[in-house]
Coordinates of C-alpha atoms and ligand atoms in Angstrom, one line a residue:
X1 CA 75.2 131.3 -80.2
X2 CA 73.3 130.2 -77.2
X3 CA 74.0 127.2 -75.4
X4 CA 71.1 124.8 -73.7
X5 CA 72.8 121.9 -71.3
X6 CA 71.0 118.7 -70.7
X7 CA 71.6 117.4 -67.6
X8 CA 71.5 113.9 -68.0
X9 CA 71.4 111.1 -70.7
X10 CA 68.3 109.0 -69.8
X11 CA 64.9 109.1 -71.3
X12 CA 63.6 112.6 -70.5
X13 CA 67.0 113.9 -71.4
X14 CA 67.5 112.0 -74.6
X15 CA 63.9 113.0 -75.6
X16 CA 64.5 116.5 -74.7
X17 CA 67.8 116.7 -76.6
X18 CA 66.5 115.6 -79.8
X19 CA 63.4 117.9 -79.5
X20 CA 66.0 120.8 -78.5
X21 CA 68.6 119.6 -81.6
X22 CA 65.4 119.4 -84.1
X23 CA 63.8 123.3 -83.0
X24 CA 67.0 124.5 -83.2
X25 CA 67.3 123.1 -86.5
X26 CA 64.1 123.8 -88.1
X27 CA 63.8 127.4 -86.9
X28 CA 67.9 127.6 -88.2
X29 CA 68.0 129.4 -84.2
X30 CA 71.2 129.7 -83.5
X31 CA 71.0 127.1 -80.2
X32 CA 73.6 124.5 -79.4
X33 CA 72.7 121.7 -77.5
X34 CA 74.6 119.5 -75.0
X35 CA 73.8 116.6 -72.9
X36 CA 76.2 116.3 -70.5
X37 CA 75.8 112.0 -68.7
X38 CA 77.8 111.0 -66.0
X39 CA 77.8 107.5 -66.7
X40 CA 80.1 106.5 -70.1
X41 CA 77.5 106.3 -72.4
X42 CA 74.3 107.9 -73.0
X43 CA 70.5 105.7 -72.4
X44 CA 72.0 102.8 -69.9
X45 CA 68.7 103.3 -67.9
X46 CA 67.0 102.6 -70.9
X47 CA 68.4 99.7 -71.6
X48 CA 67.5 97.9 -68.3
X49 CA 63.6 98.6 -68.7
X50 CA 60.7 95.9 -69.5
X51 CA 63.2 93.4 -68.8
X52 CA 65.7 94.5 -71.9
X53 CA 62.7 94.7 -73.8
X54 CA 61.7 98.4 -72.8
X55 CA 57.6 98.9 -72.6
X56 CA 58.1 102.1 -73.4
X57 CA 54.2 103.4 -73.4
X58 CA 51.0 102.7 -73.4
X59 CA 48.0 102.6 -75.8
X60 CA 45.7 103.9 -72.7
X61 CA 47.6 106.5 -71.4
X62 CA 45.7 108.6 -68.6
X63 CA 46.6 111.2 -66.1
X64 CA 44.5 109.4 -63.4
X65 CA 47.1 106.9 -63.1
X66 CA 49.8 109.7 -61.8
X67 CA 51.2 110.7 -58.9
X68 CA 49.8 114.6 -58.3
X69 CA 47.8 113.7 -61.1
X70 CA 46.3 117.2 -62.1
X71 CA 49.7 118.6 -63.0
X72 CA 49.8 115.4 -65.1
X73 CA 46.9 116.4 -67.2
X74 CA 47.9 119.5 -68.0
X75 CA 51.0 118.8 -68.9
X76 CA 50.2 115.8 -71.1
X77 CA 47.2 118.0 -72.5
X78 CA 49.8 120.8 -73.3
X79 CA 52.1 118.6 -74.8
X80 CA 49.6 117.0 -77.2
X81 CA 48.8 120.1 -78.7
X82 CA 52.2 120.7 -79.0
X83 CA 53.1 117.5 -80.6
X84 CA 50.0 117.5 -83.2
X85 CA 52.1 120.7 -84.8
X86 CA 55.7 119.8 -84.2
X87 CA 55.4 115.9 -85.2
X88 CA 53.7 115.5 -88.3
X89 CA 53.9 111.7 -88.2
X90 CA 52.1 109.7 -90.8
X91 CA 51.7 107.2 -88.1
X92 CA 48.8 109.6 -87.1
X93 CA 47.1 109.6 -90.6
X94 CA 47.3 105.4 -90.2
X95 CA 45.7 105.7 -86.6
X96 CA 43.2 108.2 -85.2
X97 CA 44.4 106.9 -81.7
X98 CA 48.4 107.7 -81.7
X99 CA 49.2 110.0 -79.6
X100 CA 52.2 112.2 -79.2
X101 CA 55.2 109.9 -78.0
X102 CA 53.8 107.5 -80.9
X103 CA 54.0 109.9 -83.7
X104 CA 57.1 111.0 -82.3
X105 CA 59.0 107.2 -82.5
X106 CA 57.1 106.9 -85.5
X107 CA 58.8 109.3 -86.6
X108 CA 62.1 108.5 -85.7
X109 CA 61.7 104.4 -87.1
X110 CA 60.7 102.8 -84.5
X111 CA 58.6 100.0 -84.8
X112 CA 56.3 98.9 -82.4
X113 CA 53.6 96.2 -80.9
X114 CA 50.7 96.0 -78.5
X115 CA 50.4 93.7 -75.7
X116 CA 48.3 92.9 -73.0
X117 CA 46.6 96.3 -71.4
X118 CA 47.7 98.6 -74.3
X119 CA 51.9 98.0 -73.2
X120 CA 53.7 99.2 -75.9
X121 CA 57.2 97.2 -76.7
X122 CA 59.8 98.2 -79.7
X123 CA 58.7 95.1 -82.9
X124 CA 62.0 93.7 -82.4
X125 CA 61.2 93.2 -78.5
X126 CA 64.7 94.7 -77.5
X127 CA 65.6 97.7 -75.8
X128 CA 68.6 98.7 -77.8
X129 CA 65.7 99.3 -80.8
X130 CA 64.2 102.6 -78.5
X131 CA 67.5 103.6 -78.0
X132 CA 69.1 103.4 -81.2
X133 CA 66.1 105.8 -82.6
X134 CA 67.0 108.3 -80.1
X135 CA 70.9 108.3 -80.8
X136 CA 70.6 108.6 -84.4
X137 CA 68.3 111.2 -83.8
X138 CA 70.5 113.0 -81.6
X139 CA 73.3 112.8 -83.9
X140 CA 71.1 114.3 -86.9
X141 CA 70.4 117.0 -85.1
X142 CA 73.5 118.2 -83.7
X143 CA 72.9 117.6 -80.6
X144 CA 76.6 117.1 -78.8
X145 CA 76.6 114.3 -75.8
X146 CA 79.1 114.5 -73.6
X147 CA 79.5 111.0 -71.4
X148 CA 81.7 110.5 -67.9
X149 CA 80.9 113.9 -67.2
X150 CA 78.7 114.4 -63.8
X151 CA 77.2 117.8 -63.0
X152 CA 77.7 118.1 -59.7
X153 CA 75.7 122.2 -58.8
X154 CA 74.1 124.4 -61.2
X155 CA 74.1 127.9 -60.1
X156 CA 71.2 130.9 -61.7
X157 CA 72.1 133.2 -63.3
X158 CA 73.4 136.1 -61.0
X159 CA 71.7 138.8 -63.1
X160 CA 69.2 139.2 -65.7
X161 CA 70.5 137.9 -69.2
X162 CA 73.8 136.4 -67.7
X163 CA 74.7 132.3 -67.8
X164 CA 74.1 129.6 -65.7
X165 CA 77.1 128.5 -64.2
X166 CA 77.3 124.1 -63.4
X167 CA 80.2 122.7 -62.3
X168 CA 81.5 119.1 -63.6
X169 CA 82.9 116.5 -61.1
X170 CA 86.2 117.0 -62.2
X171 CA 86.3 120.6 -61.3
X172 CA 85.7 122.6 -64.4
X173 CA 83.0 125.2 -64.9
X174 CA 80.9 125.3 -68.0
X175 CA 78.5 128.1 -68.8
X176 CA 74.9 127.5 -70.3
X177 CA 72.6 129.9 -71.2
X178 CA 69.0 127.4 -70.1
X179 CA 69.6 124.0 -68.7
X180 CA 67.5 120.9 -68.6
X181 CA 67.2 119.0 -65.3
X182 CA 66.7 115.1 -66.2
X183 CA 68.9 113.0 -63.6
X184 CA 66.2 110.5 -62.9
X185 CA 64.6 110.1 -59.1
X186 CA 66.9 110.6 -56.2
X187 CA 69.7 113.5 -56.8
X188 CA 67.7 116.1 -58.6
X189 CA 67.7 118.0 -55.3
X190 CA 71.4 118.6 -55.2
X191 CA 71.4 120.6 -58.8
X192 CA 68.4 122.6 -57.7
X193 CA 68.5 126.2 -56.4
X194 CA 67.9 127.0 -52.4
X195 CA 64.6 126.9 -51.3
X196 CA 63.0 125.0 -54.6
X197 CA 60.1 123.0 -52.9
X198 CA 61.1 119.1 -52.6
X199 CA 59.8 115.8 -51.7
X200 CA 61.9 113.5 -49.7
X201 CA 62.5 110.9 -52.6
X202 CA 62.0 107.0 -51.7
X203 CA 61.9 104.4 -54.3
X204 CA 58.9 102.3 -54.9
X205 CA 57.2 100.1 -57.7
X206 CA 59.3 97.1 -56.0
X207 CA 58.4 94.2 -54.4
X208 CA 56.4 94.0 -51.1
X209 CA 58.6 92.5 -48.0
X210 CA 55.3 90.4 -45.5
X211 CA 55.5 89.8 -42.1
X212 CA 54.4 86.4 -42.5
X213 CA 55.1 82.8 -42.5
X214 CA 53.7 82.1 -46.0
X215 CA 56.2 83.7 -48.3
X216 CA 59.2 82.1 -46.9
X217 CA 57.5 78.1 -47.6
X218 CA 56.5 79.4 -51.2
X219 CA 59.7 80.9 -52.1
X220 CA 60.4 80.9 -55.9
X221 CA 56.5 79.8 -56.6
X222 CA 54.3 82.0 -59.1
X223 CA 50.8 82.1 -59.2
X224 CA 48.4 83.8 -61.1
X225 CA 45.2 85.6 -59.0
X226 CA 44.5 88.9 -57.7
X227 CA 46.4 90.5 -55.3
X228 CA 44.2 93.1 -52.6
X229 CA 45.4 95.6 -50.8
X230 CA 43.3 96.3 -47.3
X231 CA 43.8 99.2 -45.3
X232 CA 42.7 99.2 -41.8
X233 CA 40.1 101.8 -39.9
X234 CA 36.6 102.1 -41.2
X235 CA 34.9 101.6 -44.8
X236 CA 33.9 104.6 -46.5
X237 CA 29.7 104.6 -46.7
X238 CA 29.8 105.8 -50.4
X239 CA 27.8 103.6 -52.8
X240 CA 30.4 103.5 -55.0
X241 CA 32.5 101.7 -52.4
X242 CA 29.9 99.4 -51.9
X243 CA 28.8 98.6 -55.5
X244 CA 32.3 97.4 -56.0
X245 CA 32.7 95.4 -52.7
X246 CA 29.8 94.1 -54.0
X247 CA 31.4 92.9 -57.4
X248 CA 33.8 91.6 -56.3
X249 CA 31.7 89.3 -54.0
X250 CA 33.0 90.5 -50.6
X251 CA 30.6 90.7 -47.8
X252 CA 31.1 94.8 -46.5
X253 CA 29.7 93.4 -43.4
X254 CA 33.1 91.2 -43.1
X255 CA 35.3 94.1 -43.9
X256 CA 33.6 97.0 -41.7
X257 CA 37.2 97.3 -40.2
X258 CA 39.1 98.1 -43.2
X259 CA 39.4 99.0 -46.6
X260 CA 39.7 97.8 -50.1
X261 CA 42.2 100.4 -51.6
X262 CA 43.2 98.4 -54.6
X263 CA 42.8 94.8 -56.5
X264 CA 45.5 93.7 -59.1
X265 CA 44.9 90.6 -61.4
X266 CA 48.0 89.3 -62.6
X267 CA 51.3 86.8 -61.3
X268 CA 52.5 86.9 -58.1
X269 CA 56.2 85.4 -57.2
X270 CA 56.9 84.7 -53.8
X271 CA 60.6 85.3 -52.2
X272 CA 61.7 84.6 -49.0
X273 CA 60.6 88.1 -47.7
X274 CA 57.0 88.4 -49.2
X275 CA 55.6 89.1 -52.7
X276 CA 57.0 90.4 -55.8
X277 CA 55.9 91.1 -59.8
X278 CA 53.6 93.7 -61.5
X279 CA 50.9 92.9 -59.0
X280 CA 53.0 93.7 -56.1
X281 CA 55.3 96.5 -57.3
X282 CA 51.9 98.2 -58.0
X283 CA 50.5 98.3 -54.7
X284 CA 53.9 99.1 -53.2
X285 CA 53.1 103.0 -54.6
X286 CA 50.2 102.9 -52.6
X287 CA 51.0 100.5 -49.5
X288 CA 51.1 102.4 -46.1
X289 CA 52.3 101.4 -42.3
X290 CA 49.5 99.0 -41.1
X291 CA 48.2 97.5 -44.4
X292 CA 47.8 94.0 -45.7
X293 CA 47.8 92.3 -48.5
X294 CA 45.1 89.1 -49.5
X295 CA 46.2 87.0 -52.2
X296 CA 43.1 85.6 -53.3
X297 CA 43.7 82.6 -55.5
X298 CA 40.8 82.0 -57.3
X299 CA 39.9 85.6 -58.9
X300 CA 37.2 84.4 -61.0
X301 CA 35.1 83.1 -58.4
X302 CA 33.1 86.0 -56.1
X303 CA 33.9 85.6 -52.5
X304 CA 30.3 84.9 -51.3
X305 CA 30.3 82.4 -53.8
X306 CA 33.7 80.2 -52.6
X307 CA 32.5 78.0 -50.3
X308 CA 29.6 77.1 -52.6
X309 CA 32.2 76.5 -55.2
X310 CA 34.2 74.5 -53.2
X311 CA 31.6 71.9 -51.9
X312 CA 30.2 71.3 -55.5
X313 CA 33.6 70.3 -56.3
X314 CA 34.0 68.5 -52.9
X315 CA 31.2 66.4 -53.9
X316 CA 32.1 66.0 -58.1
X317 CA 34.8 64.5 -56.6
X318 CA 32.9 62.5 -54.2
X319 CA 31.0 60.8 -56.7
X320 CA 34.2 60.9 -59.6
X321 CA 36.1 58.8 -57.1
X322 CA 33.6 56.9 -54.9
X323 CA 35.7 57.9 -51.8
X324 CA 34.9 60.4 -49.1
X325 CA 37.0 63.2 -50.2
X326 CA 39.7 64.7 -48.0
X327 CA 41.4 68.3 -47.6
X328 CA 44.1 67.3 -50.3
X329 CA 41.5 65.9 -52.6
X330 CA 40.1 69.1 -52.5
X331 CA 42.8 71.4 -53.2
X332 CA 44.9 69.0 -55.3
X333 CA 44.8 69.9 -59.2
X334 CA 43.6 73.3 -58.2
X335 CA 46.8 75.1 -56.7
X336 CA 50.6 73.8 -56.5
X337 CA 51.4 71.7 -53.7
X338 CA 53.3 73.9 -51.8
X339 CA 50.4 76.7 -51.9
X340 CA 47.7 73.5 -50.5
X341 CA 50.2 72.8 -47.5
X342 CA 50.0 76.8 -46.9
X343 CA 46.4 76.8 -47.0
X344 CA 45.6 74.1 -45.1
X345 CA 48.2 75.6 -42.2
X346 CA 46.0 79.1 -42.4
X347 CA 42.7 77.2 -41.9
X348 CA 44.4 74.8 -39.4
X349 CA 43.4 71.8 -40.9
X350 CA 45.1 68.8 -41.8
X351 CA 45.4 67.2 -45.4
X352 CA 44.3 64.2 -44.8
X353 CA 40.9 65.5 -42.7
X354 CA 37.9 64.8 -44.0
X355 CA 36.2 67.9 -46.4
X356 CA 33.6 68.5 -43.9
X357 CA 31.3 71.7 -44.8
X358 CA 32.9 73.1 -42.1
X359 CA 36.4 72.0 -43.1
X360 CA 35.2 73.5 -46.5
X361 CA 34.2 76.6 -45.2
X362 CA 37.6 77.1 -43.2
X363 CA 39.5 76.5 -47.0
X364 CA 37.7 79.2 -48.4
X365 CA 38.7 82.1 -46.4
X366 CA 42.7 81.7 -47.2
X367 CA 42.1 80.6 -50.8
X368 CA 40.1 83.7 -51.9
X369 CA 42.4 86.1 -49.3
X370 CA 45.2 84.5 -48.0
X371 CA 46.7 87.6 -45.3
X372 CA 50.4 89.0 -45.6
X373 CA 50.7 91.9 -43.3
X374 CA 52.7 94.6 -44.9
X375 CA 56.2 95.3 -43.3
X376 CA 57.7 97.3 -46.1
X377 CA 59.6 97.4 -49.2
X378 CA 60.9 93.9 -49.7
X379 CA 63.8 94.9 -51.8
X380 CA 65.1 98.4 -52.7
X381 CA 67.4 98.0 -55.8
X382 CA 64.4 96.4 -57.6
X383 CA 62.4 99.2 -57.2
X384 CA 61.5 100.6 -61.0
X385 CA 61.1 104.2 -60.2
X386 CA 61.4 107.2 -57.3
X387 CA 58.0 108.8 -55.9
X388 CA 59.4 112.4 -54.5
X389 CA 61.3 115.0 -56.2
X390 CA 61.1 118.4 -57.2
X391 CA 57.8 119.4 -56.4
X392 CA 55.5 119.9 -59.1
X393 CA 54.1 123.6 -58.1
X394 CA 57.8 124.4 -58.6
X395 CA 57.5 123.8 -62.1
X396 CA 55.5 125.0 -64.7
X397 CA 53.5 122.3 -66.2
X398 CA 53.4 123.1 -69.9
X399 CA 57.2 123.4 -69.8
X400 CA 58.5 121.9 -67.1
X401 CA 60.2 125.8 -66.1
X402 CA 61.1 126.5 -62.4
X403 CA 58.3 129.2 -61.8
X404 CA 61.0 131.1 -59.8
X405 CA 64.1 130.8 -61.9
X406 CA 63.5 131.5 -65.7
X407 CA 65.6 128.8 -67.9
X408 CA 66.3 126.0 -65.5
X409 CA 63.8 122.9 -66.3
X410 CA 63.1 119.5 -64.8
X411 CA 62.2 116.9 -66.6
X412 CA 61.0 112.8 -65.7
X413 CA 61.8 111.1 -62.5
X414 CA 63.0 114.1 -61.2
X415 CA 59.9 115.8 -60.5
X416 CA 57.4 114.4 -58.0
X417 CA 55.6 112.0 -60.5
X418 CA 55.1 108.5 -60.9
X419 CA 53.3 105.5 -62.1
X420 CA 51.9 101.9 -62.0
X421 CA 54.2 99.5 -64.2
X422 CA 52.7 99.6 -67.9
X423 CA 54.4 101.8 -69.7
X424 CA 53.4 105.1 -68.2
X425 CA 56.9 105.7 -66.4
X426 CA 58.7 106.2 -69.6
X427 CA 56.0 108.1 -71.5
X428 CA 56.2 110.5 -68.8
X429 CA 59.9 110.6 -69.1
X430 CA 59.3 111.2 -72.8
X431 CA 56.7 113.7 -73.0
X432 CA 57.9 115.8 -70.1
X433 CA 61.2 115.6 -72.1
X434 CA 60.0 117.0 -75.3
X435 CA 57.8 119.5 -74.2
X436 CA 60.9 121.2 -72.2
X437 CA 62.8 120.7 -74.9
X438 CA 60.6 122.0 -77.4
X439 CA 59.6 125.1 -75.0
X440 CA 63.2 125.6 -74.1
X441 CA 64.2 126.0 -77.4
X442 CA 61.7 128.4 -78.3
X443 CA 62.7 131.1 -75.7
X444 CA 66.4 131.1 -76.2
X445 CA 65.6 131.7 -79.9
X446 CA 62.9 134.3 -78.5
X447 CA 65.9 135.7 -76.5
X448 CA 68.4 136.0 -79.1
X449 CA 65.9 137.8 -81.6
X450 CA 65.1 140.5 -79.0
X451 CA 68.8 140.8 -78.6
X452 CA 69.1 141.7 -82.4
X453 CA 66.3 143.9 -82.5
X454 CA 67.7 146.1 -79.5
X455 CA 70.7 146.1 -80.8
X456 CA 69.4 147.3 -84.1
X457 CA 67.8 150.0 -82.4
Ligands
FAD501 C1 64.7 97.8 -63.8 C2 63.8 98.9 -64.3 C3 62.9 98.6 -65.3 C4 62.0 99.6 -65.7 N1 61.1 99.2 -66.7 C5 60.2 100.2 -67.2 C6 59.4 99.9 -68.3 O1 59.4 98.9 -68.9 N2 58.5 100.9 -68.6 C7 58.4 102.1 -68.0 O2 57.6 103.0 -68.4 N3 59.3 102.4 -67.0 C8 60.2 101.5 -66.6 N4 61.1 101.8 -65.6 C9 61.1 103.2 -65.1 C10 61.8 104.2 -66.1 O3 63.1 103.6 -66.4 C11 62.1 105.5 -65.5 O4 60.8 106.1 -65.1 C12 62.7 106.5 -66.5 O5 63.9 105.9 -67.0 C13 63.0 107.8 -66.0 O6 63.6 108.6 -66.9 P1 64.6 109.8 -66.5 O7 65.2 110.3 -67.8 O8 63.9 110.8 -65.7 O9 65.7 109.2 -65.6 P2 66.8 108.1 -66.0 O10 66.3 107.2 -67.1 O11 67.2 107.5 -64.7 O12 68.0 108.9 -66.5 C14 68.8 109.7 -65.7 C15 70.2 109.9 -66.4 O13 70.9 111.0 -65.8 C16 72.2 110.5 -65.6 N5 72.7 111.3 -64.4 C17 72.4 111.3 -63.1 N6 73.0 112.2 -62.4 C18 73.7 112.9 -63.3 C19 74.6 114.0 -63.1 N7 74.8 114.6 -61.9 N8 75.2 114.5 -64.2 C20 75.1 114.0 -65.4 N9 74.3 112.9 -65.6 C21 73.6 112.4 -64.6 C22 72.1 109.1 -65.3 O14 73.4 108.4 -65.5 C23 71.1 108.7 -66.3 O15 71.6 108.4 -67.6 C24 62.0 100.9 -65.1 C25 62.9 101.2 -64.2 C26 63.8 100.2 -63.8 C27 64.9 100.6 -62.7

């Protein structure tokens, strides 16, 4: 009997285990499989996501959104083939579009709804529904979970066909004969061999800390617009650039100092320190010393276009109201209270100033791009995932192998990938999880049939 250890109960474990437990089973290989969680119970960090409600994929899954995004696409290319022969799922035969996670939930009962850009969330919008699945699953299988019990090394194999050795926190050794690296973002490092190529890990997807004024007077307050990131030196010339600059309605001749290196639509919550929700935590992966964030707050209306905008309205009111029209007039009903007296501080106006075209024009620039210089991450423990890890040209992409130690995998968080919020965090975590455990699996019960036939010999 050969013995394949999970490191670690999370998503990319879980998955793995019950694609490990199932292989084993169906090819009656004589493979045992153990996950082996620190924490008490197996699928905590599960629990926690989409706000308890877990968006657990994505309808629009695509490598482009990754972190070293070419080892993404082969992986998630390798892995659909493998899943369209190891998942039969009927949820395929409903829809054309499922891919491999889906058929694989399907699969295992879960239900599940679309919302907004193609996020994916369990029908009974909990958590516990995603996990459930996967304990049951596990269970069927086989698959043996051992909780409170923290791996603290792994050590390879000292010669050709012999165990890995890990040793547990409390001081025992255990013997596996292929183990499964999935301890999230930040400690993988410490169960890797010497010299294994790494990436300083950092967390990110979090909220943005500002070095401005503004946040701290709109703490608490959400608003809905589009949140730009600008990074400073020149523009690129590409057309592409441009064409886009140009949709969006910005003047390239008023931004030939920087660039535009992302736009997100969506709801922005101020805190004392700067900005935070989906908005944010996305352009915190790809924020850098220097930058700056424009919260424009009207995202339907083209930049070129505001101040028009603005003095059409200045005079509907005009001739609504039969008074000359003043700063506050203008804003009022448009943005919250709080966000007027911020604007009207950034174009150094007073409220009760008349709405002169030049007062007008002044407006304009905060409300379509109101500046919040970037001084960091605003608060670490919110931060959804790691970027860093074991480097992905360590690992074999249709596996998830070290390259330079046969039977040791890593698997989710713990290699070098990440994404935007949406979904694509945990589908990594899942497919990267199944394809290991799959592939794993499959050599151990390649390894123990050689055995017998050179014994037999
Ligand atoms: C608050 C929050 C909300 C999120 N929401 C979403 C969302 O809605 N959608 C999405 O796609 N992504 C979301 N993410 C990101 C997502 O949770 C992670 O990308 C994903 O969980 C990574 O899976 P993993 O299995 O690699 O690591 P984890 O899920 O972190 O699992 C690692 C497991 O290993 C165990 N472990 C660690 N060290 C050891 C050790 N030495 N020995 C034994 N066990 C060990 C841990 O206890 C844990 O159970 C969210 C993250 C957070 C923090």
């Amino acid at each position: 009997m050969k013995t394949l250890a999970i490191i670690g109960g999370g998503a990319a474990g879980l998955a793995a285990a019950v694609a490990a437990g199932e292989a084993a089973r169906d090819a009656a290989a004589p493979v045992r499989v153990v996950v082996y969680e620190a924490d008490e119970r197996v699928g905590r960090s599960i629990l926690a996501t989409g706000n308890g409600r877990c968006n657990f994929s994505n309808t629009r899954i695509s490598p482009k959104l990754y972190r070293n995004a070419p080892f993404v696409e082969e992986a998630l290319r390798h892995f659909e083939g493998a899943a369209s022969m190891r998942v039969p799922s009927q949820a395929r035969e409903a829809t054309a579009s499922v891919h491999g996670v889906l058929a694989f939930f399907s699969d295992h009962g879960l239900a599940w709804r679309e919302e907004s850009e193609g996020r994916l969330y369990p029908l009974a919008n909990k958590a516990t529904s995603v996990l459930d699945c996967l304990r049951a699953a596990a269970a069927a299988a086989g698959v043996q979970v051992r909780g409170e019990c923290e791996v603290v090394t792994v050590e390879p194999p000292r010669c050709p066909g012999a165990p890995f050795t890990m040793r547990l926190a409390d001081g025992r050794f255990e013997r596996a004969d292929a183990v499964i690296v999935a301890v999230g973002g930040s400690i993988a490092r410490r169960l890797m061999p010497e010299g294994v190529p790494w990436v300083a890990p950092a967390p990110t997807l979090g909220p943005v800390a500002c070095d401005s004024p503004w946040p701290r007077r709109l703490d608490n307050i959400r608003v809905r617009g589009a949140l730009e990131l600008w990074r400073p030196g020149g523009a690129p010339a590409d057309a592409r650039y441009r064409d886009m600059l140009d949709r969006l309605g910005h003047e390239p001749e008023n931004h030939g100092h920087e660039r535009l290196v992302s736009r997100e639509v969506g709801e922005v919550m101020f805190r004392k320190y700067g900005v935070s929700g989906i908005a944010a935590f996305n352009l915190s992966r790809l924020m850098q010393p220097g930058d700056e964030l424009a919260l424009d707050f009207l995202p339907t209306v083209p930049a070129r276009e505001a101040e028009a905008y603005l003095l059409r309205r200045r005079n509907l009111l005009r001739q609504a109201l039969g008074t000359p029209i003043s700063a506050d007039d203008l804003l009022r009903g448009m943005v919250l209270a709080p966000v007027a007296e911020v604007l009207l501080r950034a174009a150094n106006l007073e409220g009760a100033e008349a709405a002169s075209d030049e007062a007008v024009a002044r407006l304009a620039v905060p409300l379509k791009g109101l500046r919040l210089p970037v001084a960091g991450l605003g608060d670490a423990r919110q931060c959804q995932v790691h970027r860093g890890g074991v480097a992905c040209e360590a690992v074999s992409p249709r596996t998830g192998e070290l390259r330079e130690v046969a039977g040791l995998y890593v698997v989710g968080e713990a290699l070098d990938v990440d994404a935007p919020c949406g979904g694509y965090n945990l589908h990594w975590a899942w497919a990267s999880g199944l394809s290991a455990g799959w592939s794993a699996v499959s050599a151990l019960a390649h390894g123990v049939a050689e055995e017998a036939e050179g014994a037999a010999r």
